[in-house]
Amino acid sequence: MTEIQSILLRLWDSFGLNIRLFGLTLVCALPLGLGIAFLSMSRVKVIAWCSKTLVWVIRGTPLMLQVLIIFFAPGLLNLGAPWGSGASARFAAATVAFIINYACYFSEIFRGGILGVPIGQQEAGEVLGMTRAQIFYRVTLLQVIKRILPAMSNEVITLVKDTSLARIISIKEIIMMAQEYTAKGLIWPLFSTGLFFLAFVGLLTLLFNYLERKLDYIKV
Amino acid sequence: MPILEVRDLHKSFGRNKVLDGISFSLDQGATLAVIGSSGSGKTTLLRCLNFLEQPDHGNILVNGQTIFDAKDAPMLTEHSKRQKRFHFGLVFQSFNLFPQYTVLKNITLAVELLAKGQAGKPDFTGIETQARDLLTQMGLIDKEAFYPYQLSGGQQQRVAIARALALKPEILCFDEPTSALDPELTGEVLKVVRELAQKKTTMVIVTHEMAFARDVADHVLYMDEGRIIEEGSSEQVFSQPAHERTKQFLSRFSGGSA
Ligand SMILES: Nc1ncnc2c1ncn2[C@@H]1O[C@H](COP(=O)(O)OP(=O)(O)OP(=O)(O)O)[C@@H](O)[C@H]1O
Ligand SMILES: [Mg+2]
């Protein structure tokens, strides 16, 4: 194996961390975000207020700061070691921070999407004797997805790139790995990381375009 | 015994009193037209009948049974509200078809969901057959695979009527079913409503189409500021209105389409 190949292979390995962080965040933050959206729209004022305050705080502070706090705070506050130790602890802490952060962003997108569906859709379901759950899953949800797809696609692409922030707690994601080579005087690995991101975002863009085409038949 | 009886219905939004003691009854198979100027509370009345709004005071009886009593309203569960809704159907001014479903699915969806919730195996084929019958009746059998956006307003409204009929409501309500339509499309919708009246479907129709109301309704209510000012047979209300306000209201329409 040439040196170039072995460097690319190590970069690819560390990009696996970015992709895992991305995947875990997406899978958990989507449902959590939907939950937070419902809480923000709750008729119980206290619940709505708490939920909106959480969203405000999380969206109003840097993700990098949140990662640091979630990783270091338990130790500094003598709360034991919820994240365990070593590399896996750092990864767990980063994942939790990312999930909370993105759930809050997603929740606002969901909320906008749900409020955007005309009330007449809900009422039509009601007078047809559907239950609330039936109305949500059978009538509203797909229309919400259709409406939020463009905003979601933006947010998801941002998430891909944000995964690099995990390096702030020494997670060896791809850019951190490339910097090790920069320190040794090799600059091209750093540039090449951009290609990894470009390729991955390209795939996601294709996926979102496909989804948008799939939902083209819904005119909302 | 009347199929529907409304007793002293009151409804306010904040300080705005929208229904101020509405009482009337309707016989099985009869068509009731509700007319009145904008803001008189016609839509609110239909929404109260369909449990989309909760009256502050009053009763609603179907077949002599109280299905709504404002005194018990706080105890009304989501489930019992849903059960009671099935007495009524509502056709909206703006159709409110489900954009992600075909015409056929729009009609069958609620019926299928209802059947799934009941004991026994749901008869999906039977439900589709019934939906196709309704589409035939609406003159839309060739459109079952279309999506709502592919239909004209008049066609969409006819699908909405079929969708409401699919649940076999005892009383079908219409809230200005042709107001959102271009004038040349109102005829096809009014035609199917007229056919329903001939088949003795019990209906409450809020409408600004005076000629149609006069023609189709057995009974007419004229509402103003949340009250029924005048009621009677359509002949009576349109030809010999007893109240000055009814006369004024009707004369505003006589110059136009009526
Ligand atoms: N959800 C609501 N909240 C507050 N006010 C309402 C609400 N719904 C209706 N109103 C008020 O109630 C009054 C009666 O409205 P309604 O829609 O029943 O009149 P309408 O007779 O159907 O009028 P139109 O012929 O214009 O449809 C209006 O003043 C309206 O502003
Ligand atoms: Mg109205």
Short mmCIF file of C-alpha atoms and ligand atoms in Angstrom, two decimals:
data_model
loop_
_atom_site.label_atom_id
_atom_site.label_comp_id
_atom_site.label_asym_id
_atom_site.label_seq_id
_atom_site.Cartn_x
_atom_site.Cartn_y
_atom_site.Cartn_z
CA MET A 1 0.00 0.00 0.00
CA THR A 2 1.33 3.43 -0.88
CA GLU A 3 1.51 6.16 1.72
CA ILE A 4 -1.29 8.05 0.00
CA GLN A 5 -3.53 5.03 0.17
CA SER A 6 -2.84 4.42 3.82
CA ILE A 7 -3.47 8.06 4.69
CA LEU A 8 -6.75 8.02 2.78
CA LEU A 9 -7.71 4.82 4.56
CA ARG A 10 -7.09 6.37 7.96
CA LEU A 11 -9.06 9.45 6.96
CA TRP A 12 -11.89 7.22 5.79
CA ASP A 13 -11.82 5.37 9.12
CA SER A 14 -12.10 8.59 11.07
CA PHE A 15 -14.83 9.82 8.76
CA GLY A 16 -16.71 6.79 10.08
CA LEU A 17 -16.94 8.66 13.38
CA ASN A 18 -18.48 11.65 11.62
CA ILE A 19 -20.97 9.42 9.90
CA ARG A 20 -21.86 7.55 13.08
CA LEU A 21 -22.36 10.79 14.96
CA PHE A 22 -24.49 12.04 12.07
CA GLY A 23 -26.59 8.88 11.90
CA LEU A 24 -27.20 8.58 15.63
CA THR A 25 -28.09 12.25 15.89
CA LEU A 26 -30.52 12.04 13.00
CA VAL A 27 -32.25 8.88 14.18
CA CYS A 28 -32.75 10.18 17.73
CA ALA A 29 -33.24 13.90 17.12
CA LEU A 30 -36.07 13.48 14.61
CA PRO A 31 -38.53 11.79 17.00
CA LEU A 32 -37.27 13.82 19.95
CA GLY A 33 -37.75 17.00 17.93
CA LEU A 34 -41.30 15.98 17.07
CA GLY A 35 -41.95 15.44 20.78
CA ILE A 36 -40.52 18.87 21.65
CA ALA A 37 -42.65 20.41 18.88
CA PHE A 38 -45.79 18.96 20.46
CA LEU A 39 -44.73 20.20 23.90
CA SER A 40 -44.16 23.68 22.47
CA MET A 41 -47.69 23.62 21.08
CA SER A 42 -49.19 22.25 24.28
CA ARG A 43 -52.33 23.90 25.55
CA VAL A 44 -50.84 23.69 29.04
CA LYS A 45 -49.02 27.01 29.17
CA VAL A 46 -46.28 25.90 31.60
CA ILE A 47 -45.30 22.99 29.39
CA ALA A 48 -45.25 25.12 26.26
CA TRP A 49 -43.21 27.77 28.05
CA CYS A 50 -40.62 25.29 29.36
CA SER A 51 -40.29 23.71 25.97
CA LYS A 52 -39.91 27.02 24.18
CA THR A 53 -37.33 28.17 26.72
CA LEU A 54 -35.29 25.02 26.16
CA VAL A 55 -35.40 25.59 22.42
CA TRP A 56 -34.40 29.22 22.88
CA VAL A 57 -31.41 28.36 25.08
CA ILE A 58 -30.19 25.54 22.87
CA ARG A 59 -30.57 27.48 19.65
CA GLY A 60 -29.16 30.62 21.23
CA THR A 61 -25.84 29.11 22.34
CA PRO A 62 -23.07 27.52 20.29
CA LEU A 63 -23.19 23.79 19.76
CA MET A 64 -19.49 23.71 20.59
CA LEU A 65 -20.22 25.13 24.04
CA GLN A 66 -22.97 22.57 24.56
CA VAL A 67 -20.65 19.71 23.70
CA LEU A 68 -18.09 21.00 26.19
CA ILE A 69 -20.64 21.47 28.95
CA ILE A 70 -22.26 18.10 28.48
CA PHE A 71 -18.88 16.38 28.49
CA PHE A 72 -17.25 18.22 31.40
CA ALA A 73 -20.14 19.28 33.60
CA PRO A 74 -20.88 15.90 35.25
CA GLY A 75 -17.28 15.56 36.40
CA LEU A 76 -16.96 19.15 37.56
CA LEU A 77 -20.24 18.98 39.46
CA ASN A 78 -19.29 15.66 41.07
CA LEU A 79 -22.14 13.85 39.39
CA GLY A 80 -20.06 10.77 38.74
CA ALA A 81 -19.10 9.69 35.24
CA PRO A 82 -22.26 9.15 33.21
CA TRP A 83 -20.25 8.95 30.00
CA GLY A 84 -17.81 6.31 31.25
CA SER A 85 -14.21 6.92 30.27
CA GLY A 86 -11.97 7.05 27.26
CA ALA A 87 -12.84 7.61 23.63
CA SER A 88 -16.25 6.03 23.92
CA ALA A 89 -17.13 8.44 26.74
CA ARG A 90 -16.23 11.40 24.59
CA PHE A 91 -18.25 10.05 21.73
CA ALA A 92 -21.26 9.39 23.95
CA ALA A 93 -21.18 12.91 25.36
CA ALA A 94 -20.87 14.45 21.90
CA THR A 95 -23.75 12.35 20.62
CA VAL A 96 -26.03 13.44 23.45
CA ALA A 97 -25.14 17.10 22.90
CA PHE A 98 -25.77 16.79 19.18
CA ILE A 99 -29.09 15.03 19.70
CA ILE A 100 -30.38 17.70 22.06
CA ASN A 101 -29.16 20.51 19.85
CA TYR A 102 -30.60 19.12 16.64
CA ALA A 103 -33.84 18.03 18.28
CA CYS A 104 -34.41 21.67 19.18
CA TYR A 105 -33.74 22.85 15.64
CA PHE A 106 -35.92 20.09 14.19
CA SER A 107 -38.69 20.89 16.67
CA GLU A 108 -39.03 24.39 15.25
CA ILE A 109 -39.17 23.03 11.74
CA PHE A 110 -41.81 20.49 12.77
CA ARG A 111 -43.79 23.13 14.60
CA GLY A 112 -43.82 25.41 11.59
CA GLY A 113 -44.78 22.48 9.37
CA ILE A 114 -47.62 21.35 11.60
CA LEU A 115 -49.00 24.86 12.03
CA GLY A 116 -48.76 25.31 8.29
CA VAL A 117 -51.23 22.54 7.53
CA PRO A 118 -54.62 24.23 7.14
CA ILE A 119 -56.89 23.73 10.14
CA GLY A 120 -59.54 22.51 7.71
CA GLN A 121 -57.58 19.27 7.24
CA GLN A 122 -57.75 18.52 10.94
CA GLU A 123 -61.42 19.49 11.08
CA ALA A 124 -62.27 17.35 8.08
CA GLY A 125 -60.72 14.41 9.92
CA GLU A 126 -62.64 15.27 13.06
CA VAL A 127 -66.05 15.46 11.43
CA LEU A 128 -65.28 12.14 9.75
CA GLY A 129 -64.96 10.66 13.23
CA MET A 130 -61.22 10.00 13.15
CA THR A 131 -59.25 9.90 16.38
CA ARG A 132 -56.54 12.44 17.06
CA ALA A 133 -53.85 9.88 16.38
CA GLN A 134 -55.51 8.84 13.13
CA ILE A 135 -55.74 12.44 12.04
CA PHE A 136 -52.08 13.01 12.81
CA TYR A 137 -50.73 9.89 11.15
CA ARG A 138 -53.19 9.56 8.26
CA VAL A 139 -53.93 13.16 7.39
CA THR A 140 -51.42 15.63 8.78
CA LEU A 141 -48.05 13.88 8.92
CA LEU A 142 -47.38 13.41 5.22
CA GLN A 143 -48.42 16.99 4.53
CA VAL A 144 -46.03 18.14 7.26
CA ILE A 145 -43.20 16.09 5.77
CA LYS A 146 -43.91 17.52 2.35
CA ARG A 147 -43.82 21.06 3.72
CA ILE A 148 -40.68 20.71 5.81
CA LEU A 149 -38.55 18.72 3.40
CA PRO A 150 -36.61 21.72 2.03
CA ALA A 151 -35.87 23.10 5.50
CA MET A 152 -34.98 19.63 6.77
CA SER A 153 -32.61 19.04 3.92
CA ASN A 154 -30.75 22.25 4.84
CA GLU A 155 -30.55 21.28 8.47
CA VAL A 156 -29.40 17.73 7.74
CA ILE A 157 -26.63 18.98 5.48
CA THR A 158 -25.53 21.38 8.20
CA LEU A 159 -25.45 18.45 10.59
CA VAL A 160 -23.00 16.57 8.39
CA LYS A 161 -20.55 19.44 8.58
CA ASP A 162 -21.19 20.14 12.27
CA THR A 163 -19.99 16.68 13.21
CA SER A 164 -16.48 18.08 12.96
CA LEU A 165 -17.13 20.14 16.06
CA ALA A 166 -16.74 16.94 18.05
CA ARG A 167 -13.01 17.47 17.87
CA ILE A 168 -13.37 20.05 20.64
CA ILE A 169 -13.43 17.13 23.08
CA SER A 170 -10.66 15.29 21.23
CA ILE A 171 -12.81 12.98 19.19
CA LYS A 172 -10.68 11.88 16.29
CA GLU A 173 -13.04 12.80 13.54
CA ILE A 174 -11.74 13.34 10.05
CA ILE A 175 -10.51 16.94 10.27
CA MET A 176 -8.69 16.28 13.52
CA MET A 177 -7.05 13.31 11.89
CA ALA A 178 -6.01 15.36 8.88
CA GLN A 179 -4.48 18.00 11.11
CA GLU A 180 -2.08 15.43 12.47
CA TYR A 181 -0.65 15.23 8.97
CA THR A 182 -0.58 18.99 8.63
CA ALA A 183 1.57 19.08 11.75
CA LYS A 184 3.92 16.70 9.96
CA GLY A 185 4.06 19.05 6.98
CA LEU A 186 1.49 17.35 4.71
CA ILE A 187 -1.26 19.68 3.61
CA TRP A 188 -3.17 17.60 1.06
CA PRO A 189 -4.93 15.32 3.61
CA LEU A 190 -6.64 18.40 5.04
CA PHE A 191 -7.87 19.43 1.61
CA SER A 192 -9.02 15.92 0.87
CA THR A 193 -11.34 15.93 3.90
CA GLY A 194 -13.40 18.47 2.01
CA LEU A 195 -13.94 15.86 -0.69
CA PHE A 196 -15.27 13.38 1.85
CA PHE A 197 -17.82 15.93 3.02
CA LEU A 198 -18.70 16.94 -0.52
CA ALA A 199 -19.32 13.35 -1.54
CA PHE A 200 -21.48 12.60 1.47
CA VAL A 201 -23.50 15.79 1.16
CA GLY A 202 -23.88 15.03 -2.53
CA LEU A 203 -25.46 11.68 -1.69
CA LEU A 204 -27.82 13.30 0.78
CA THR A 205 -28.80 15.92 -1.77
CA LEU A 206 -29.69 13.18 -4.23
CA LEU A 207 -31.72 11.45 -1.53
CA PHE A 208 -33.64 14.61 -0.69
CA ASN A 209 -34.28 15.36 -4.33
CA TYR A 210 -35.65 11.86 -4.69
CA LEU A 211 -37.94 12.32 -1.68
CA GLU A 212 -39.17 15.64 -2.98
CA ARG A 213 -39.99 14.04 -6.31
CA LYS A 214 -41.75 11.19 -4.48
CA LEU A 215 -43.99 13.66 -2.68
CA ASP A 216 -44.55 15.79 -5.75
CA TYR A 217 -48.05 14.42 -6.14
CA ILE A 218 -49.14 16.09 -2.93
CA LYS A 219 -50.14 19.65 -3.64
CA VAL A 220 -50.40 21.55 -0.38
CA MET B 1 -90.83 13.03 16.32
CA PRO B 2 -88.29 15.28 14.59
CA ILE B 3 -84.94 13.75 13.76
CA LEU B 4 -83.09 16.86 14.94
CA GLU B 5 -84.03 19.23 17.66
CA VAL B 6 -81.94 22.18 18.73
CA ARG B 7 -82.93 23.89 21.95
CA ASP B 8 -81.83 27.34 22.99
CA LEU B 9 -78.27 27.17 21.72
CA HIS B 10 -75.94 29.93 22.87
CA LYS B 11 -72.36 30.49 21.87
CA SER B 12 -70.01 33.38 22.49
CA PHE B 13 -66.45 33.99 21.42
CA GLY B 14 -65.13 36.16 24.20
CA ARG B 15 -67.58 39.03 24.44
CA ASN B 16 -68.94 38.42 20.98
CA LYS B 17 -72.28 36.66 21.25
CA VAL B 18 -72.58 34.68 18.07
CA LEU B 19 -75.52 32.37 18.79
CA ASP B 20 -78.18 33.89 20.96
CA GLY B 21 -80.80 31.29 21.68
CA ILE B 22 -81.20 29.17 18.57
CA SER B 23 -84.07 26.65 18.61
CA PHE B 24 -85.49 24.71 15.73
CA SER B 25 -86.37 21.19 14.71
CA LEU B 26 -86.07 19.23 11.54
CA ASP B 27 -88.04 16.25 10.28
CA GLN B 28 -86.56 13.10 8.86
CA GLY B 29 -85.99 13.49 5.14
CA ALA B 30 -86.50 17.24 5.15
CA THR B 31 -84.14 19.86 3.79
CA LEU B 32 -83.52 22.94 5.87
CA ALA B 33 -81.94 26.02 4.34
CA VAL B 34 -80.26 28.49 6.67
CA ILE B 35 -79.89 31.96 5.21
CA GLY B 36 -78.70 35.22 6.68
CA SER B 37 -76.12 37.92 6.22
CA SER B 38 -72.42 37.50 6.82
CA GLY B 39 -71.51 37.11 10.46
CA SER B 40 -75.00 36.12 11.57
CA GLY B 41 -73.70 32.85 13.03
CA LYS B 42 -74.66 30.30 10.37
CA THR B 43 -71.29 28.61 10.22
CA THR B 44 -71.01 28.60 13.98
CA LEU B 45 -74.38 26.84 14.19
CA LEU B 46 -73.20 24.07 11.85
CA ARG B 47 -69.92 23.79 13.72
CA CYS B 48 -71.82 23.36 16.97
CA LEU B 49 -73.89 20.56 15.45
CA ASN B 50 -70.69 18.85 14.33
CA PHE B 51 -68.86 19.27 17.64
CA LEU B 52 -66.26 21.56 16.16
CA GLU B 53 -67.43 24.27 18.53
CA GLN B 54 -68.89 23.74 21.96
CA PRO B 55 -72.05 25.71 22.72
CA ASP B 56 -72.12 27.53 26.05
CA HIS B 57 -75.73 26.68 26.66
CA GLY B 58 -78.46 24.56 25.15
CA ASN B 59 -79.22 21.05 23.95
CA ILE B 60 -79.04 19.09 20.76
CA LEU B 61 -81.31 16.08 20.35
CA VAL B 62 -81.22 13.47 17.62
CA ASN B 63 -84.20 11.14 17.36
CA GLY B 64 -85.39 12.37 20.73
CA GLN B 65 -82.13 11.52 22.45
CA THR B 66 -80.00 14.24 23.93
CA ILE B 67 -76.62 14.01 22.27
CA PHE B 68 -75.40 17.32 23.61
CA ASP B 69 -76.25 19.17 26.76
CA ALA B 70 -74.08 22.16 27.62
CA LYS B 71 -74.42 21.29 31.30
CA ASP B 72 -72.61 17.99 30.78
CA ALA B 73 -70.15 19.37 28.27
CA PRO B 74 -67.15 19.49 30.62
CA MET B 75 -67.49 15.73 31.11
CA LEU B 76 -67.65 15.00 27.39
CA THR B 77 -64.77 12.69 26.50
CA GLU B 78 -63.00 12.68 23.17
CA HIS B 79 -64.41 9.23 22.57
CA SER B 80 -68.05 10.02 23.21
CA LYS B 81 -67.77 13.19 21.17
CA ARG B 82 -66.55 11.05 18.29
CA GLN B 83 -69.45 8.64 18.64
CA LYS B 84 -71.95 11.49 18.60
CA ARG B 85 -70.37 13.08 15.58
CA PHE B 86 -71.45 10.15 13.47
CA HIS B 87 -75.02 11.45 13.55
CA PHE B 88 -73.85 14.36 11.43
CA GLY B 89 -71.83 14.93 8.32
CA LEU B 90 -70.35 18.24 7.26
CA VAL B 91 -69.43 19.51 3.82
CA PHE B 92 -67.09 22.49 4.06
CA GLN B 93 -67.05 25.60 1.99
CA SER B 94 -63.43 24.91 1.05
CA PHE B 95 -63.86 21.13 0.45
CA ASN B 96 -60.89 20.17 2.67
CA LEU B 97 -60.10 17.04 0.72
CA PHE B 98 -56.95 15.20 1.76
CA PRO B 99 -54.34 16.12 -0.87
CA GLN B 100 -52.22 12.98 -0.43
CA TYR B 101 -55.02 10.57 -1.23
CA THR B 102 -56.81 9.67 -4.40
CA VAL B 103 -60.48 10.46 -4.81
CA LEU B 104 -61.41 6.90 -3.86
CA LYS B 105 -59.18 6.87 -0.79
CA ASN B 106 -60.55 10.22 0.33
CA ILE B 107 -63.96 8.59 0.46
CA THR B 108 -62.95 5.27 2.00
CA LEU B 109 -60.32 6.39 4.53
CA ALA B 110 -62.57 7.26 7.46
CA VAL B 111 -64.88 4.31 6.83
CA GLU B 112 -61.93 1.92 6.77
CA LEU B 113 -60.47 3.34 9.95
CA LEU B 114 -63.84 3.01 11.61
CA ALA B 115 -64.21 -0.58 10.45
CA LYS B 116 -60.74 -1.45 11.71
CA GLY B 117 -61.70 -0.20 15.16
CA GLN B 118 -64.71 -2.47 15.29
CA ALA B 119 -64.95 -6.17 15.99
CA GLY B 120 -64.68 -8.58 13.10
CA LYS B 121 -62.81 -8.45 9.84
CA PRO B 122 -63.21 -5.18 7.96
CA ASP B 123 -64.85 -5.59 4.57
CA PHE B 124 -62.55 -3.39 2.50
CA THR B 125 -64.00 -4.55 -0.81
CA GLY B 126 -67.48 -3.67 0.37
CA ILE B 127 -66.28 -0.25 1.47
CA GLU B 128 -64.74 0.40 -1.94
CA THR B 129 -67.84 -0.78 -3.72
CA GLN B 130 -69.93 1.61 -1.68
CA ALA B 131 -67.50 4.43 -2.44
CA ARG B 132 -67.75 3.70 -6.17
CA ASP B 133 -71.52 3.77 -5.94
CA LEU B 134 -71.29 7.20 -4.36
CA LEU B 135 -68.90 8.35 -7.07
CA THR B 136 -71.33 7.16 -9.71
CA GLN B 137 -74.06 9.08 -7.98
CA MET B 138 -71.83 12.17 -8.03
CA GLY B 139 -71.04 11.64 -11.72
CA LEU B 140 -67.35 11.12 -10.97
CA ILE B 141 -66.79 7.41 -11.40
CA ASP B 142 -64.07 8.00 -13.98
CA LYS B 143 -62.11 10.11 -11.47
CA GLU B 144 -61.50 7.61 -8.68
CA ALA B 145 -57.74 7.43 -9.23
CA PHE B 146 -57.28 11.19 -9.51
CA TYR B 147 -55.74 13.35 -6.81
CA PRO B 148 -57.72 16.34 -5.57
CA TYR B 149 -55.49 18.90 -7.28
CA GLN B 150 -56.32 17.29 -10.62
CA LEU B 151 -60.01 18.11 -10.21
CA SER B 152 -61.99 21.29 -10.65
CA GLY B 153 -63.52 22.92 -7.60
CA GLY B 154 -66.95 21.59 -8.46
CA GLN B 155 -65.59 18.06 -8.80
CA GLN B 156 -63.69 18.38 -5.52
CA GLN B 157 -66.81 19.49 -3.74
CA ARG B 158 -68.74 16.53 -5.12
CA VAL B 159 -66.01 14.22 -3.82
CA ALA B 160 -66.32 15.93 -0.44
CA ILE B 161 -70.06 15.26 -0.50
CA ALA B 162 -69.42 11.59 -1.30
CA ARG B 163 -66.85 11.45 1.50
CA ALA B 164 -69.39 12.77 3.99
CA LEU B 165 -72.11 10.42 2.72
CA ALA B 166 -69.83 7.39 3.01
CA LEU B 167 -70.27 7.43 6.78
CA LYS B 168 -74.06 7.41 6.35
CA PRO B 169 -74.79 10.39 8.57
CA GLU B 170 -78.38 10.87 9.65
CA ILE B 171 -78.12 14.59 9.04
CA LEU B 172 -75.85 16.07 6.39
CA CYS B 173 -74.77 19.67 6.85
CA PHE B 174 -73.46 21.96 4.12
CA ASP B 175 -71.67 25.21 4.80
CA GLU B 176 -72.03 27.32 1.67
CA PRO B 177 -70.99 24.44 -0.55
CA THR B 178 -70.73 26.60 -3.66
CA SER B 179 -69.26 29.85 -2.32
CA ALA B 180 -65.69 28.88 -3.15
CA LEU B 181 -66.59 27.94 -6.72
CA ASP B 182 -66.52 29.82 -9.98
CA PRO B 183 -70.10 30.64 -10.99
CA GLU B 184 -70.08 28.19 -13.86
CA LEU B 185 -69.24 25.32 -11.48
CA THR B 186 -71.95 25.88 -8.89
CA GLY B 187 -74.60 24.18 -11.03
CA GLU B 188 -73.04 20.71 -10.91
CA VAL B 189 -72.79 20.82 -7.11
CA LEU B 190 -76.29 22.18 -6.60
CA LYS B 191 -77.56 19.44 -8.90
CA VAL B 192 -76.26 16.64 -6.67
CA VAL B 193 -77.56 18.36 -3.55
CA ARG B 194 -80.93 18.63 -5.24
CA GLU B 195 -80.83 14.91 -6.03
CA LEU B 196 -80.04 14.18 -2.41
CA ALA B 197 -83.06 16.22 -1.38
CA GLN B 198 -85.22 14.24 -3.78
CA LYS B 199 -83.92 11.05 -2.16
CA LYS B 200 -85.09 12.41 1.18
CA THR B 201 -81.66 12.91 2.69
CA THR B 202 -82.02 14.97 5.84
CA MET B 203 -79.98 18.09 5.25
CA VAL B 204 -79.11 21.43 6.78
CA ILE B 205 -77.80 23.76 4.10
CA VAL B 206 -76.26 27.13 4.80
CA THR B 207 -76.32 28.98 1.53
CA HIS B 208 -76.32 32.33 -0.20
CA GLU B 209 -77.93 30.78 -3.30
CA MET B 210 -81.43 32.07 -2.70
CA ALA B 211 -82.99 30.62 -5.83
CA PHE B 212 -81.59 27.24 -4.91
CA ALA B 213 -82.76 27.47 -1.29
CA ARG B 214 -86.21 28.44 -2.41
CA ASP B 215 -86.33 25.60 -4.83
CA VAL B 216 -84.86 22.77 -2.75
CA ALA B 217 -85.59 23.52 0.89
CA ASP B 218 -88.72 22.39 2.66
CA HIS B 219 -88.01 24.73 5.48
CA VAL B 220 -86.04 27.94 5.78
CA LEU B 221 -84.41 29.74 8.69
CA TYR B 222 -83.41 33.35 8.40
CA MET B 223 -80.73 34.26 10.93
CA ASP B 224 -79.56 37.66 12.02
CA GLU B 225 -77.10 38.46 14.81
CA GLY B 226 -77.26 34.98 16.25
CA ARG B 227 -81.03 34.71 16.33
CA ILE B 228 -83.63 33.15 14.15
CA ILE B 229 -85.67 36.09 12.92
CA GLU B 230 -87.95 34.16 10.68
CA GLU B 231 -88.68 30.56 9.88
CA GLY B 232 -91.20 28.72 7.85
CA SER B 233 -91.76 26.83 4.64
CA SER B 234 -89.65 28.06 1.80
CA GLU B 235 -92.78 29.42 0.09
CA GLN B 236 -93.68 31.41 3.19
CA VAL B 237 -90.24 32.88 3.87
CA PHE B 238 -89.43 33.77 0.30
CA SER B 239 -92.86 34.93 -0.90
CA GLN B 240 -94.38 36.43 2.18
CA PRO B 241 -91.68 37.23 4.69
CA ALA B 242 -93.29 38.50 7.86
CA HIS B 243 -90.37 40.54 9.10
CA GLU B 244 -88.97 43.73 7.74
CA ARG B 245 -85.39 42.55 8.12
CA THR B 246 -86.08 39.39 6.13
CA LYS B 247 -87.62 41.49 3.38
CA GLN B 248 -84.60 43.76 3.27
CA PHE B 249 -82.23 40.81 3.23
CA LEU B 250 -84.13 39.08 0.42
CA SER B 251 -84.45 42.23 -1.64
CA ARG B 252 -80.68 42.58 -1.62
CA PHE B 253 -80.49 39.22 -3.37
CA SER B 254 -83.40 39.55 -5.77
CA GLY B 255 -81.45 41.91 -8.01
CA GLY B 256 -78.61 39.40 -8.32
CA SER B 257 -78.56 35.75 -9.18
CA ALA B 258 -81.89 34.86 -7.60
N1 LIG C 1 -63.31 30.77 16.26
C1 LIG C 1 -63.81 32.01 16.40
N2 LIG C 1 -63.25 32.86 17.28
C2 LIG C 1 -63.74 34.11 17.44
N3 LIG C 1 -64.78 34.59 16.76
C3 LIG C 1 -65.38 33.79 15.87
C4 LIG C 1 -64.93 32.47 15.63
N4 LIG C 1 -65.71 31.90 14.69
C5 LIG C 1 -66.60 32.83 14.35
N5 LIG C 1 -66.42 33.96 15.05
C6 LIG C 1 -67.24 35.18 14.96
O1 LIG C 1 -68.58 34.78 15.02
C7 LIG C 1 -69.39 35.60 14.20
C8 LIG C 1 -70.27 34.71 13.34
O2 LIG C 1 -69.44 33.97 12.47
P1 LIG C 1 -70.00 32.87 11.48
O3 LIG C 1 -68.83 32.36 10.74
O4 LIG C 1 -70.80 31.88 12.23
O5 LIG C 1 -70.95 33.70 10.53
P2 LIG C 1 -71.64 33.28 9.18
O6 LIG C 1 -73.09 33.55 9.33
O7 LIG C 1 -71.25 31.92 8.79
O8 LIG C 1 -71.04 34.32 8.15
P3 LIG C 1 -70.65 34.13 6.60
O9 LIG C 1 -71.92 34.26 5.82
O10 LIG C 1 -69.71 35.27 6.34
O11 LIG C 1 -70.01 32.81 6.46
C9 LIG C 1 -68.47 36.49 13.44
O12 LIG C 1 -68.52 37.76 14.04
C10 LIG C 1 -67.11 35.87 13.62
O13 LIG C 1 -66.13 36.85 13.65
MG MG C 2 -70.12 31.06 7.26
#
